[in-house]
Coordinates of C-alpha atoms in Angstrom, one line a residue:
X27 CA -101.3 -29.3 9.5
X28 CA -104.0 -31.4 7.7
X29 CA -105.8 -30.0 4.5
X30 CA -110.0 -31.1 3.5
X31 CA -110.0 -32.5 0.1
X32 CA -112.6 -33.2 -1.9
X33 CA -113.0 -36.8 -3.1
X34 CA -114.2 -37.2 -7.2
X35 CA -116.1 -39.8 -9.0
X36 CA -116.0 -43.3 -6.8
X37 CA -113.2 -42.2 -4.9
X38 CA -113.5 -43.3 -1.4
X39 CA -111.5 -42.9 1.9
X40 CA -111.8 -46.4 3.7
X41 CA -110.5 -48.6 6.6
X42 CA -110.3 -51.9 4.5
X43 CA -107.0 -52.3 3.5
X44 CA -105.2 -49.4 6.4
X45 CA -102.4 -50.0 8.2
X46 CA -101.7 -46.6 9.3
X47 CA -104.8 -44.7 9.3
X48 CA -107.7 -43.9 6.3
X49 CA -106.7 -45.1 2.8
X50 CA -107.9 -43.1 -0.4
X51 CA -109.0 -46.0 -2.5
X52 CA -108.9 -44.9 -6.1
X53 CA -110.1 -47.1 -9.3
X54 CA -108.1 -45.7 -11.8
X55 CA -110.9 -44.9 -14.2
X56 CA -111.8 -41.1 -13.1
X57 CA -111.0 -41.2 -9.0
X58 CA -108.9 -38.8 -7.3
X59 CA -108.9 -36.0 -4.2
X60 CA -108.4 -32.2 -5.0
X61 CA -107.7 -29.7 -2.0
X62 CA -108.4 -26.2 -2.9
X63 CA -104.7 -24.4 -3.3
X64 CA -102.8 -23.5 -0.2
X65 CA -99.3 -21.6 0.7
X66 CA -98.3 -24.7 2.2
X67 CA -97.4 -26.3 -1.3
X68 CA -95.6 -22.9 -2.9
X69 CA -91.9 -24.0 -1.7
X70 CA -89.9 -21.4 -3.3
X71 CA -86.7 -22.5 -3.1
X72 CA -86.9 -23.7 0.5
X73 CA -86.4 -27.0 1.7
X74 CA -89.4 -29.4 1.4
X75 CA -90.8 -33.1 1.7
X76 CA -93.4 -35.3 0.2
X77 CA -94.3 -38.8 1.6
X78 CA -97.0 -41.4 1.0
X79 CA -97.7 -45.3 1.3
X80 CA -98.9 -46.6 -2.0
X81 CA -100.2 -49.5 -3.8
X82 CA -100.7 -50.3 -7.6
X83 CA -103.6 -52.2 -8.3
X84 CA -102.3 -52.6 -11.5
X85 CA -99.9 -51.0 -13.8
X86 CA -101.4 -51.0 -18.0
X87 CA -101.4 -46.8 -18.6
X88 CA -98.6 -44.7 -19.0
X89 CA -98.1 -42.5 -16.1
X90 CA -99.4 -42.8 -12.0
X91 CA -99.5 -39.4 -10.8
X92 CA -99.2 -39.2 -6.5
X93 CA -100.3 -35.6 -7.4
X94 CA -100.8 -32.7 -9.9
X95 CA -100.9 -28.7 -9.8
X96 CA -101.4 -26.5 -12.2
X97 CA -101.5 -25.8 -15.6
X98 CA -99.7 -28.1 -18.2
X99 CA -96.4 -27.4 -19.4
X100 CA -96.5 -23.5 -18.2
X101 CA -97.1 -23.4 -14.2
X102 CA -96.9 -27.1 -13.1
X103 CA -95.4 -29.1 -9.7
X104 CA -96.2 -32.7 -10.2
X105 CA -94.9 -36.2 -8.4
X106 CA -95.2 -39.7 -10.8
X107 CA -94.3 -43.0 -11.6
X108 CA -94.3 -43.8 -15.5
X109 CA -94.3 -47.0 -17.3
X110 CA -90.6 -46.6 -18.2
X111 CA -89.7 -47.2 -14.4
X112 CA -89.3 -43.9 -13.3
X113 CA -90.6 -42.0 -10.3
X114 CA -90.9 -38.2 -11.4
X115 CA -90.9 -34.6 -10.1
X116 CA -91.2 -31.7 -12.3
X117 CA -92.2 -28.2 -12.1
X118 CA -92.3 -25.6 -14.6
X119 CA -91.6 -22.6 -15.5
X120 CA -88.3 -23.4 -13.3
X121 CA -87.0 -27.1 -15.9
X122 CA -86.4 -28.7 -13.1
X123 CA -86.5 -32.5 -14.2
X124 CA -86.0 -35.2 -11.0
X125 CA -86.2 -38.5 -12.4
X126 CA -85.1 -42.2 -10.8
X127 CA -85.2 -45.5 -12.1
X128 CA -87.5 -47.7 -9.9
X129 CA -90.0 -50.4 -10.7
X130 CA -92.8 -51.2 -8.4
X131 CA -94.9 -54.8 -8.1
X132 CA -98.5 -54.7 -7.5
X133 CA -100.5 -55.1 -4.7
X134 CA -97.5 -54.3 -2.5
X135 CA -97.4 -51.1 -0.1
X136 CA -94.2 -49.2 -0.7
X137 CA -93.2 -45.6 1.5
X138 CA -92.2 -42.9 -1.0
X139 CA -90.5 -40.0 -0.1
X140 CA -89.2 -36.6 -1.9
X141 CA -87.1 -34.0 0.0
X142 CA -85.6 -30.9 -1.3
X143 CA -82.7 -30.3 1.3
X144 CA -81.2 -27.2 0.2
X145 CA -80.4 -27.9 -3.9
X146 CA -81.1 -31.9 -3.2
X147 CA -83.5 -33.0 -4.3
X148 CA -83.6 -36.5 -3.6
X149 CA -86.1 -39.5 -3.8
X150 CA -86.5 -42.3 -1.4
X151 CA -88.5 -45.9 -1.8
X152 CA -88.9 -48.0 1.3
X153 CA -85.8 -45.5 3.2
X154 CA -83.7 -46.3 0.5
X155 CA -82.4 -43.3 -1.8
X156 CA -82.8 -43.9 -5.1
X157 CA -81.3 -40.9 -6.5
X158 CA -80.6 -37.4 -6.4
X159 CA -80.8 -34.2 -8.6
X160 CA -78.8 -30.9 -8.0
X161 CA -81.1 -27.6 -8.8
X162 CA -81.4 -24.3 -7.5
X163 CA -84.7 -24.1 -9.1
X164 CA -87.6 -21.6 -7.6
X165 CA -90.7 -23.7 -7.8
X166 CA -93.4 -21.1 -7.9
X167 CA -96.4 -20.3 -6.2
X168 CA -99.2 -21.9 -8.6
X169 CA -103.5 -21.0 -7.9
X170 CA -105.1 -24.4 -8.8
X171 CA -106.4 -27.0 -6.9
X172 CA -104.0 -29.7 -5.6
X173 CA -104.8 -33.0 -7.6
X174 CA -104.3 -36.5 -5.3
X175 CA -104.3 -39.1 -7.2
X176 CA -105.0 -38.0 -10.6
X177 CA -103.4 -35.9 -13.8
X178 CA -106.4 -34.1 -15.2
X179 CA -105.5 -31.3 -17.6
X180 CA -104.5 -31.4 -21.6
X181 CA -102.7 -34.5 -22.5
X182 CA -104.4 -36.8 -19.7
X183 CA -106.8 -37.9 -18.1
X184 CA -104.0 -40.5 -15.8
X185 CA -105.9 -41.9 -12.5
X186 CA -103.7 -43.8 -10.1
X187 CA -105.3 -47.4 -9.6
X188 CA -104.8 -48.9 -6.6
X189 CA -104.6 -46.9 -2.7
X190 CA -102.5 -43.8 -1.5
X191 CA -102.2 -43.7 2.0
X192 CA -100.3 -41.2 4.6
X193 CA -99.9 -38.6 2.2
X194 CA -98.4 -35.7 3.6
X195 CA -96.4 -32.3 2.0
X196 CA -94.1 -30.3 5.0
X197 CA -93.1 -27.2 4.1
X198 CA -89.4 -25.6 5.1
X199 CA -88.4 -28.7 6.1
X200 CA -86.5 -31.7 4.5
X201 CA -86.8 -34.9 6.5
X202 CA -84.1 -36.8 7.6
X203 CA -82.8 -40.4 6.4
X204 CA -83.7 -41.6 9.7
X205 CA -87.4 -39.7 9.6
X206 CA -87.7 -41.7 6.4
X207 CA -86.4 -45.0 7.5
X208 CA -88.3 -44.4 10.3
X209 CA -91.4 -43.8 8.3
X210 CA -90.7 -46.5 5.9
X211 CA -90.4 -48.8 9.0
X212 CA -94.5 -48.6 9.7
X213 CA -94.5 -51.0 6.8
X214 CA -97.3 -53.6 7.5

């Protein structure tokens, strides 16, 4: 089920560097996509997935955010690479912490993939797991915009530079390490 988002600053959606459909091609100096808040990102503590193609343009800030929700530090979901060569997922008020060590190069496309399958959650690169952390969290139902892209609330601004493509959240369902070799396979 596909969502309308709403593209910010010089954001643009663009066939110039696709492989698989529309790119969102962001700068990394104020571009990003919000949706407005949907029931199809409150997972509870259902199973879940998160996938995307990406590409750094360049990596000089801290932290890459694939997406934000929420407010900061009280009623937050969000999905990241930092500068210490981690890929992140967090969510408050539940603590849950899902953190795994991978470095990216860029200007090369890479398949991400987070699945919650049952109290794994687990985090792919390229079909390859890279890690897993074992929670029982509740990951709430939050009111804000989903950002794409982009960290935009107290202690940022963080704009991804570089092109997120394929991004897609399924709800109640946690992908298989086939559907995500599978997916990872599309690679150009």
């Amino acid at each position: 089920k596909g969502h309308n988002g709403t593209l910010v600053d010089t954001a643009t959606v663009s066939g110039a560097t696709q492989f698989m459909g529309n790119v969102l091609a962001l700068d990394g100096t104020g571009d990003y996509m919000t949706v407005p808040d949907n029931d199809d990102w409150a997972f509870g503590t259902g199973d879940f997935s998160v996938d995307l193609w990406v590409k750094f343009n360049s990596i000089t800030n801290t932290y890459y955010h694939f997406f934000h929700q929420g407010t900061v530090g009280t009623n937050e979901m969000e999905f990241w690479w930092q500068n210490n060569n981690t890929l992140n997922f967090n969510e408050t008020p539940s603590g849950l912490a899902h953190a795994v060590s991978w470095t990216p190069v860029i200007n090369t496309w890479y398949h991400i993939a987070l699945v919650r399958r049952g109290n794994n959650f687990i985090t792919y690169v390229n079909g390859v797991p890279l890690g897993a952390t074992i929670s029982s969290a509740n990951l709430t139902d939050r009111a804000n915009s989903l950002e794409i892209g982009a960290y935009t609330v107290t202690g940022g601004p963080y704009y991804f530079p570089g092109y997120l493509d394929s991004f897609r959240i399924i709800k109640g369902r946690a992908l298989t390490p086939e559907e995500i070799k599978a997916a990872a396979s599309k690679k150009p």
